[in-house]
Coordinates of C-alpha atoms and ligand atoms in Angstrom, one line a residue:
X1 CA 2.2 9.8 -14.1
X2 CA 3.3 13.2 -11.9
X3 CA 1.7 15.5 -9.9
X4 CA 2.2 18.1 -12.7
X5 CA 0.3 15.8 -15.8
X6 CA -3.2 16.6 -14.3
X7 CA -3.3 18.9 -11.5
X8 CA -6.2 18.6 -9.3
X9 CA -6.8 20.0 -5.8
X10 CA -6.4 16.6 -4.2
X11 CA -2.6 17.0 -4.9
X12 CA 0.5 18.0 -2.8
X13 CA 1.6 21.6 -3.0
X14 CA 5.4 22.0 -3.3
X15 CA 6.6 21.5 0.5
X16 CA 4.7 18.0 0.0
X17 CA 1.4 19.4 1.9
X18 CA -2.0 18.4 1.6
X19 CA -3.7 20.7 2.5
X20 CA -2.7 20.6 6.7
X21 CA -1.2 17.0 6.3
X22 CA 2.1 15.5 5.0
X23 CA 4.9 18.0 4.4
X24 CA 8.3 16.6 6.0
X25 CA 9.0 16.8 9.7
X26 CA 12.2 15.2 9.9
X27 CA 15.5 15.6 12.3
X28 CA 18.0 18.1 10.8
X29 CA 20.4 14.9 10.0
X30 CA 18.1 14.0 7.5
X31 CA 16.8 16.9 5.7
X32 CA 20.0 17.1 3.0
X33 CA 19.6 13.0 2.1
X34 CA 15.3 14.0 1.5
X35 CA 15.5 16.6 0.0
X36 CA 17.8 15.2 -2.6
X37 CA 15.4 12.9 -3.0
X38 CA 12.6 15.0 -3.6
X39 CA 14.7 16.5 -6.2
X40 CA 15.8 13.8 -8.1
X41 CA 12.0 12.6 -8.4
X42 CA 10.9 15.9 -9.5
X43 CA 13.4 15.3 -12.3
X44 CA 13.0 11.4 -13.1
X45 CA 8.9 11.8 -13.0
X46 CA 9.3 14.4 -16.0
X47 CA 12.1 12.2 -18.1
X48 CA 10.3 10.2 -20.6
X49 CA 13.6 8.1 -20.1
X50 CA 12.3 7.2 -16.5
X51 CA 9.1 6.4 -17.3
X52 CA 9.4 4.2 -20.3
X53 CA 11.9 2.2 -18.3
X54 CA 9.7 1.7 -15.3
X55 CA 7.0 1.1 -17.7
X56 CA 9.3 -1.6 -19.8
X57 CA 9.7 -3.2 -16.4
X58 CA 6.2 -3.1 -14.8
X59 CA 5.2 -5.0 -18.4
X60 CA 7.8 -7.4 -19.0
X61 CA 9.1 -8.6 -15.7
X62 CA 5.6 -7.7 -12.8
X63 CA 3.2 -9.3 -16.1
X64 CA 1.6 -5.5 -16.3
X65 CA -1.3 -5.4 -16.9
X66 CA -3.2 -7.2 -14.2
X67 CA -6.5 -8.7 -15.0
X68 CA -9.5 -6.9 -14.4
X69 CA -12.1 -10.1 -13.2
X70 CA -15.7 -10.0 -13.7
X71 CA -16.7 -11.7 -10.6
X72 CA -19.5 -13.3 -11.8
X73 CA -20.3 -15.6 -9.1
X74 CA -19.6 -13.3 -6.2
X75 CA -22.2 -11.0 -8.0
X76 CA -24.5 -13.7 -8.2
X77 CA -23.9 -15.1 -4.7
X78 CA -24.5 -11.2 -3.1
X79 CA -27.2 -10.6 -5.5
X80 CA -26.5 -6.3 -6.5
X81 CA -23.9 -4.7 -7.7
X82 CA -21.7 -6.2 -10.7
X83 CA -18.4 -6.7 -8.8
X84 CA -14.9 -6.2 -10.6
X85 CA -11.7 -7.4 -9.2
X86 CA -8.7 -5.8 -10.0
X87 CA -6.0 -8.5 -9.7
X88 CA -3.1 -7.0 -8.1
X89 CA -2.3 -10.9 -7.0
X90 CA -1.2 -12.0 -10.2
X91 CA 1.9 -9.4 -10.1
X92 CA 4.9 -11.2 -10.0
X93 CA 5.3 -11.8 -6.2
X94 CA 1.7 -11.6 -5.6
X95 CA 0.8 -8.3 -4.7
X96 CA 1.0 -4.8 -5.5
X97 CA 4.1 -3.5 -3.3
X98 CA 6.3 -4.6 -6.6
X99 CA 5.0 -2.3 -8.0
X100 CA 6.5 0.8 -6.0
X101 CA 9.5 -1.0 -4.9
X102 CA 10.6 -0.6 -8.7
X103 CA 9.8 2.5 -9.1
X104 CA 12.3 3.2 -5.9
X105 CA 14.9 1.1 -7.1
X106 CA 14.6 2.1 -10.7
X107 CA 15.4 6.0 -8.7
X108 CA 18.7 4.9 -6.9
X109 CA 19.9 3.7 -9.4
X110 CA 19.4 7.0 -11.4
X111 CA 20.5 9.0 -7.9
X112 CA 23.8 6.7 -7.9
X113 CA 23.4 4.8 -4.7
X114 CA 24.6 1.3 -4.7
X115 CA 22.4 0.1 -1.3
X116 CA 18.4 0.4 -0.8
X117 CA 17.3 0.0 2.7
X118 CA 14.5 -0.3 4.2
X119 CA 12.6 -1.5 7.7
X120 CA 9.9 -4.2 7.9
X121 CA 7.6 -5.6 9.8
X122 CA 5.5 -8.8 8.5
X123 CA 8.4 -8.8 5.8
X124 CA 6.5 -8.3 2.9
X125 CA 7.5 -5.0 2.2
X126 CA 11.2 -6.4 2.6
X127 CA 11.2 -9.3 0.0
X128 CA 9.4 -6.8 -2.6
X129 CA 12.3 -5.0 -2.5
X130 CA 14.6 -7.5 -1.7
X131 CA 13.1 -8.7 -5.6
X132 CA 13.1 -5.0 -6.9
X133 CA 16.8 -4.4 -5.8
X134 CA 17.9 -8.6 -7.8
X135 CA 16.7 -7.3 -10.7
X136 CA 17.9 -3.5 -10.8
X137 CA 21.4 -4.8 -9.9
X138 CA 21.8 -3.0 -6.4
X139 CA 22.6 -4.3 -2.8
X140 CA 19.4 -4.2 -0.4
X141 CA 20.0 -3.7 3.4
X142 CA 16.5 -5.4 5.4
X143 CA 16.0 -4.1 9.0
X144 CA 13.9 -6.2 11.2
X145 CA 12.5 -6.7 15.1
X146 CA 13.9 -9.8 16.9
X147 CA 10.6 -10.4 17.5
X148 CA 9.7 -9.9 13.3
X149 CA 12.1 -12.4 12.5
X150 CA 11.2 -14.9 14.8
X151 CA 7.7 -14.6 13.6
X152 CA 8.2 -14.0 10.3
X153 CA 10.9 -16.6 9.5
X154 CA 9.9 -18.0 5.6
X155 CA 9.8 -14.0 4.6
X156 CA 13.6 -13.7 6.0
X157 CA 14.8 -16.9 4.0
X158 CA 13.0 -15.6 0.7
X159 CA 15.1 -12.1 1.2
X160 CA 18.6 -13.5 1.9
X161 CA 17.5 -16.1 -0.9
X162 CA 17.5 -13.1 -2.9
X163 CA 20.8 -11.6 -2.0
X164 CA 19.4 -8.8 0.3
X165 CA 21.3 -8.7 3.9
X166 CA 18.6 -8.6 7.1
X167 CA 19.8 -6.5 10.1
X168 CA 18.2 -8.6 13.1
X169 CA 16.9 -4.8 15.5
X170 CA 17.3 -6.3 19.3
X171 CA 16.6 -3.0 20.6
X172 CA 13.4 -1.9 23.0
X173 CA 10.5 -3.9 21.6
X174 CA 12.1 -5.8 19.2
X175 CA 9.2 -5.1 17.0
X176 CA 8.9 -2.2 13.6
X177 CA 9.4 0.9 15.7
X178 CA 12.6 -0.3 16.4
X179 CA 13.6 -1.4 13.5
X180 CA 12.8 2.3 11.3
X181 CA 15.2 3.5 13.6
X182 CA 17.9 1.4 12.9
X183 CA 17.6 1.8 9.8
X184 CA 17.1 5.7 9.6
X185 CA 20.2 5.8 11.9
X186 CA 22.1 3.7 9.2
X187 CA 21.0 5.9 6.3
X188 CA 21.6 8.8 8.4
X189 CA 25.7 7.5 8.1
X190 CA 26.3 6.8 4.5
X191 CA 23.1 8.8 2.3
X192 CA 25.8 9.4 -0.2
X193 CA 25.7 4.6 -0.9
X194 CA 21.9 4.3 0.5
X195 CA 18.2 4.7 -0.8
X196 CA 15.6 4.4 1.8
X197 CA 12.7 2.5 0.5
X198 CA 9.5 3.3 1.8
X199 CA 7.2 1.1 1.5
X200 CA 3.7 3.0 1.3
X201 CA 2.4 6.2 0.6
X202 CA 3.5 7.4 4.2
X203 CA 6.8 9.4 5.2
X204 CA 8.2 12.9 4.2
X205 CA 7.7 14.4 1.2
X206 CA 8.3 13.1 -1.6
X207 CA 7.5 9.3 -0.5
X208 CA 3.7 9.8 -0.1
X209 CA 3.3 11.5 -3.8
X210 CA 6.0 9.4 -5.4
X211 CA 4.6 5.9 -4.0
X212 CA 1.5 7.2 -5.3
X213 CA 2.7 7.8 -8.3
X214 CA 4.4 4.7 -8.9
X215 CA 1.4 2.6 -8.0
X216 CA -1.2 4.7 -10.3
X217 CA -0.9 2.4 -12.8
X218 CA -3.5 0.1 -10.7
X219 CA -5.8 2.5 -11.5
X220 CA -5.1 4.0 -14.8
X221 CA -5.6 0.2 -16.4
X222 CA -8.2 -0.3 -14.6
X223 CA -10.3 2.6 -15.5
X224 CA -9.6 1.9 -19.2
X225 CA -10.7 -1.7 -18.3
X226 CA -13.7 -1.0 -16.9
X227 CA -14.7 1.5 -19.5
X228 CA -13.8 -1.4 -22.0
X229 CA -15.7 -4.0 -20.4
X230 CA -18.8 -1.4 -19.2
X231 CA -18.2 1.2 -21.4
X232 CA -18.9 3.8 -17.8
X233 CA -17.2 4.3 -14.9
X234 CA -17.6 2.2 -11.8
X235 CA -20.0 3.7 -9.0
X236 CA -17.8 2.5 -6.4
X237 CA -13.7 1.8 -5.8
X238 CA -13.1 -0.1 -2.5
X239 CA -9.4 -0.9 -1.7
X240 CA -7.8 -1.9 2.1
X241 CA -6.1 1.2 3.5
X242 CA -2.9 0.3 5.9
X243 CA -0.1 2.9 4.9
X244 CA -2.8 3.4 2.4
X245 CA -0.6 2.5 -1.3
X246 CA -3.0 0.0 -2.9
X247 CA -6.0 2.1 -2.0
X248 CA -3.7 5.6 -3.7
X249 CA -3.1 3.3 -6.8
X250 CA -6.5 2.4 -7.6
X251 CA -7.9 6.2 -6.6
X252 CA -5.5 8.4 -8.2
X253 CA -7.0 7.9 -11.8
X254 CA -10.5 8.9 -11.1
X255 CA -10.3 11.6 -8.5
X256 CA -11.6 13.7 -10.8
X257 CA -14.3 11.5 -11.9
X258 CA -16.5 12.9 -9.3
X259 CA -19.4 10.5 -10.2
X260 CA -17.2 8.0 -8.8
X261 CA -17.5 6.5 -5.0
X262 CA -14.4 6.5 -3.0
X263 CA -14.3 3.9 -0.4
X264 CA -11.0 3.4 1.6
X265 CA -11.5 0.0 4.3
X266 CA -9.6 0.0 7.6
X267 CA -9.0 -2.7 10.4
X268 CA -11.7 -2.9 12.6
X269 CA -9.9 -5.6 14.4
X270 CA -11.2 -6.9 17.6
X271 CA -13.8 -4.0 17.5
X272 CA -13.3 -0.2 17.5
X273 CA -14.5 0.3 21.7
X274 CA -10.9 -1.6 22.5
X275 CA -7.7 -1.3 21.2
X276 CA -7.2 -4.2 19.5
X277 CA -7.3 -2.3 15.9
X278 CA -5.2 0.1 13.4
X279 CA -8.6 2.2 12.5
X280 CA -6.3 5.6 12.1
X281 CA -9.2 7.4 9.3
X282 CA -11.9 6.6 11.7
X283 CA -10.6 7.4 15.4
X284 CA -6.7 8.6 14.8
X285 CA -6.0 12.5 15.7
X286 CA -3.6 14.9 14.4
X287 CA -0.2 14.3 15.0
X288 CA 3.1 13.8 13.6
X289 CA 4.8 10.2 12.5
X290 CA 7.6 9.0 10.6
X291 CA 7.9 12.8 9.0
X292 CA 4.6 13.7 8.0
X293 CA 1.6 15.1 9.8
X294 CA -1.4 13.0 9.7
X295 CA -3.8 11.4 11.6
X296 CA -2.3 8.7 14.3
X297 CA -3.9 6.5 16.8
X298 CA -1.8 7.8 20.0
X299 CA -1.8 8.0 23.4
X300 CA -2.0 11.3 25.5
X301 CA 1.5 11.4 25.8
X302 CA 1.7 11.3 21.7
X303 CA 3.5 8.0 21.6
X304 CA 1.7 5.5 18.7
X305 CA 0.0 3.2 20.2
X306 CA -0.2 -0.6 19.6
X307 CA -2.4 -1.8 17.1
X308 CA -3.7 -4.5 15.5
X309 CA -4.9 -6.2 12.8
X310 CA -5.5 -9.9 11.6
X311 CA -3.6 -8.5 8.7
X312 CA -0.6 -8.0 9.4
X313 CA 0.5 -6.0 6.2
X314 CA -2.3 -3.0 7.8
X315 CA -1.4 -2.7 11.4
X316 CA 0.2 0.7 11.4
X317 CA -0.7 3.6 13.8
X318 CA -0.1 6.4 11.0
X319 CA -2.2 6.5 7.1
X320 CA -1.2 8.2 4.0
X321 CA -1.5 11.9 4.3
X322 CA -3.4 12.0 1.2
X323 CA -6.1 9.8 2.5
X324 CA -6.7 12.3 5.4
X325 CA -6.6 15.3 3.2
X326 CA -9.0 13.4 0.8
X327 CA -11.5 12.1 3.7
X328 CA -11.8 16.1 5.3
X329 CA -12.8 18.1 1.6
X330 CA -15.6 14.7 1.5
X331 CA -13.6 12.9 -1.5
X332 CA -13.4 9.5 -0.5
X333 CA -14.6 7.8 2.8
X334 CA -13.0 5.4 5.4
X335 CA -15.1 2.3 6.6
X336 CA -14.0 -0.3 9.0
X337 CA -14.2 -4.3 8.9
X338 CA -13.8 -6.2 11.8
X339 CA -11.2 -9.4 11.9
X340 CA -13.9 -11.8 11.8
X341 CA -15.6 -10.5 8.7
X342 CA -12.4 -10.3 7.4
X343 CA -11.9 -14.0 7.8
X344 CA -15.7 -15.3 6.4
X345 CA -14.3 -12.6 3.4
X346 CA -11.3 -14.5 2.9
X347 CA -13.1 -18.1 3.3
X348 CA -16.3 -16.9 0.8
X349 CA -14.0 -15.4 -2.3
X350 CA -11.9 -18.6 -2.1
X351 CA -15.1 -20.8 -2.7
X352 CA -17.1 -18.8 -4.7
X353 CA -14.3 -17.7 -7.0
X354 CA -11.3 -20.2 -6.3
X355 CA -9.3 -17.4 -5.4
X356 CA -7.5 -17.2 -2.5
X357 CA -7.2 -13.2 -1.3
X358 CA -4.3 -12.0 1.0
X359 CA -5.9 -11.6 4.1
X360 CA -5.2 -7.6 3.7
X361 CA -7.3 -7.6 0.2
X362 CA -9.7 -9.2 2.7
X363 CA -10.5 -6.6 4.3
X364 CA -12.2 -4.9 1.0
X365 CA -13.7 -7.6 -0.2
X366 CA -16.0 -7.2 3.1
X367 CA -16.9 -4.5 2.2
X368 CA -18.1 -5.3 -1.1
X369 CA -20.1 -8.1 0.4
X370 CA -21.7 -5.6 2.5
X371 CA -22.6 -2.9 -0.2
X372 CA -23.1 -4.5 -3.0
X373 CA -26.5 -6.3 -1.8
X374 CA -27.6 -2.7 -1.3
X375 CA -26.4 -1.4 -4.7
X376 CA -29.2 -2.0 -8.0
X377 CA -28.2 -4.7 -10.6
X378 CA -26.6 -1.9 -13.0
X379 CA -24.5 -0.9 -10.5
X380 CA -20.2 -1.3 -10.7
X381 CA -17.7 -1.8 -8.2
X382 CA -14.3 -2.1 -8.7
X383 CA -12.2 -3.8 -5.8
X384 CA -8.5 -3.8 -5.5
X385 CA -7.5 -7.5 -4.9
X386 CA -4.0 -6.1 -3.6
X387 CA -2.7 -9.6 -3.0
X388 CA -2.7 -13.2 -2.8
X389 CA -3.6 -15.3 0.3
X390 CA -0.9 -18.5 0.0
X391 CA 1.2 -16.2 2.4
X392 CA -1.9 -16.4 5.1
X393 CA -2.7 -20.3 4.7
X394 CA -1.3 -21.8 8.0
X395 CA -2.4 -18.7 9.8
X396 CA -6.0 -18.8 9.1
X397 CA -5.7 -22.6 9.4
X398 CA -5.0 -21.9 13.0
X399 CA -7.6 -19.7 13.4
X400 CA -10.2 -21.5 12.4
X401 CA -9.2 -24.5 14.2
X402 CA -9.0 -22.3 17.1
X403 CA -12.4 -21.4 16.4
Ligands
PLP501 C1 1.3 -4.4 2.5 C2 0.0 -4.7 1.9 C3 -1.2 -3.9 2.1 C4 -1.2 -2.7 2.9 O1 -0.4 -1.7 2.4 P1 -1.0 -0.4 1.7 O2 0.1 0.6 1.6 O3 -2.1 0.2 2.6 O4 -1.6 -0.8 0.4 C5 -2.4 -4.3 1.5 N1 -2.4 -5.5 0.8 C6 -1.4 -6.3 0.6 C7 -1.5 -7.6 -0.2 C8 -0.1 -5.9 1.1 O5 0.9 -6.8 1.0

């Protein structure tokens, strides 16, 4: 499950580069608490102690492993490709962030700290871990924009529901920017009681690697599943890239397998001529965010911009280093989807399968209606169905009333 099992050229070098991207840019405050971090992971990825207990975990309490789902219908319905669906939705708490979130809390624990903490914007990040830190037996700290909380309200009952404490951030925008701060700033003050919890494969070294790691599982059962129900390798993996974690999980296992497709999906948003998007593959430039180099959709001053997405869980300036480092040697490539094919997505797998996608899974699924009408009848594609859609109900319900 490390970086050291199967070393391939795709991964991090020591300092936590790939290739030009990632590494950790951070404020010399913070350098000690990371680095200790780093270290500790180093250690716990190579402890066969570690890894059975995540494992234990990941199989008795998430209901590991997911499903892989022959989407019969859908195949029918888009006429190509044989379409697979790897059911991330089915995890306890209905996506794949659990996933990593245990892996983190499972490390504090290890490290001694008695506190995770961790910033959030659409809150789904925070009641993962909220869940994570129950279960492990440690306190968990929430920050949040005014503006998040207001918005966002059901997600900030379900974490004090279970026992984590959320910070309300009334500074500047009121909105995630603010609220990494406060937290960082908090961390900053006590490292010795808190973990920070990041929650995607973004951030210094070691977050984007160990995130990775935690959330290769997706992939390594579902490339033993496919080979089991196939008996071959897909031709294509398509998985929604925000911070870029569900996409990482699904694409660490076949890297290698360069007869394998890599497809990464990005929000397309209002269009890519505006800037109503988050498409940071497609039209984000080098810079530097939240202590990593990558690419970032920024102004010419070098401040993120605003984004957006009709998925909230994707609209983030910055993407996984790995993903950048991956799309420049020609490994995988990043598409976009637009919100509205994102919603007929969302509205088609819910009647043609009865399954109701989170509105971020969405955004690969559109893909997959676009490609595999192209693709010959022999053709596989495995999607990442990172999460379920009950948190997205009312929200499309207004949009389509809206029209
Ligand atoms: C948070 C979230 C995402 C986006 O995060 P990544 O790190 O890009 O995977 C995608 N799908 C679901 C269901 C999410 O909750």
């Amino acid at each position: 499950m490390t970086q050291h099992d199967h070393p391939t050229p795709y991964r991090a070098d020591a300092d936590g580069f790939f290739g030009e991207f990632g590494g950790a840019a951070l404020p010399p405050f913070l350098v000690e608490p990371i680095a200790e971090v780093a270290a500790a992971y180093a250690t716990a990825s190579q402890d066969p102690e570690f890894i059975d207990e995540l494992q234990a975990l990941l199989s008795k309490y998430v209901g590991r492993p997911s499903l892989l789902y022959f989407a019969e219908n859908l195949t029918r319905e888009l006429g190509g490709a044989r379409v697979y669906l790897k059911r991330e939705d089915l995890n306890h708490t209905g996506a794949h962030k659990i996933n990593h979130c245990l892996g983190e809390a499972l490390l504090a624990k290890r490290m001694g700290k008695t506190k995770l903490i961790a910033e959030t914007g659409a809150g789904q990040h925070g009641v993962a871990l909220a869940t994570a830190a129950a279960l492990v037996g440690l306190e968990c700290e929430i920050h949040m924009g005014a503006i998040d909380v207001a918005k966002q309200h059901p997600n900030v009952v379900r974490m004090e529901l279970l026992g984590a404490t959320v910070v309300t951030v009334e500074e500047g925008g009121r909105s995630l920017k603010e609220a990494v701060d406060s937290a960082f700033a908090v961390y900053a003050g006590a490292p010795d009681e808190y973990f920070f919890a990041i929650g995607s494969v973004v951030g210094p070294h070691p977050y984007p690697s160990m995130v990775r790691d935690f959330q290769s599982v997706v992939g390594r059962e579902a490339r033993a599943q496919i080979l089991e129900a196939e008996g071959r390798l897909p031709d294509v993996l398509v998985a929604s890239v925000g911070g870029g974690s569900n996409a990482m999980g699904l694409f660490d296992a076949f890297l290698t397998d360069e007869s394998v497709r890599i497809v990464g999906v990005e929000p397309g948003g209002e269009g890519l001529d505006g800037d109503r998007h988050a498409a940071t593959m497609t039209l984000g430039t080098p810079g530097t965010l939240h202590g990593m180099r990558t690419r970032v959709l920024q102004g010419a001053d070098g401040e993120p911009s605003p984004v957006h997405s009709i998925a909230s869980g994707l609209d983030y300036p910055g993407v996984g280093p790995q993903h950048v480092h991956l799309a420049e040697l020609g490994r995988a490539e990043y598409v976009s989807v637009s919100d509205a094919e994102t919603l007929a997505a969302f509205r088609a797998l819910s009647r043609i399968e009865g399954i109701i996608p989170a509105l971020e899974s969405s955004h690969a699924l559109a893909h997959v209606m676009r490609l595999a009408p192209t693709l010959p009848a022999d053709a596989v594609i495995v999607a990442n169905l990172s999460g379920r859609g009950d948190k997205d109900v009312d929200y499309v319900a207004e949009l389509i009333r809206e029209g």
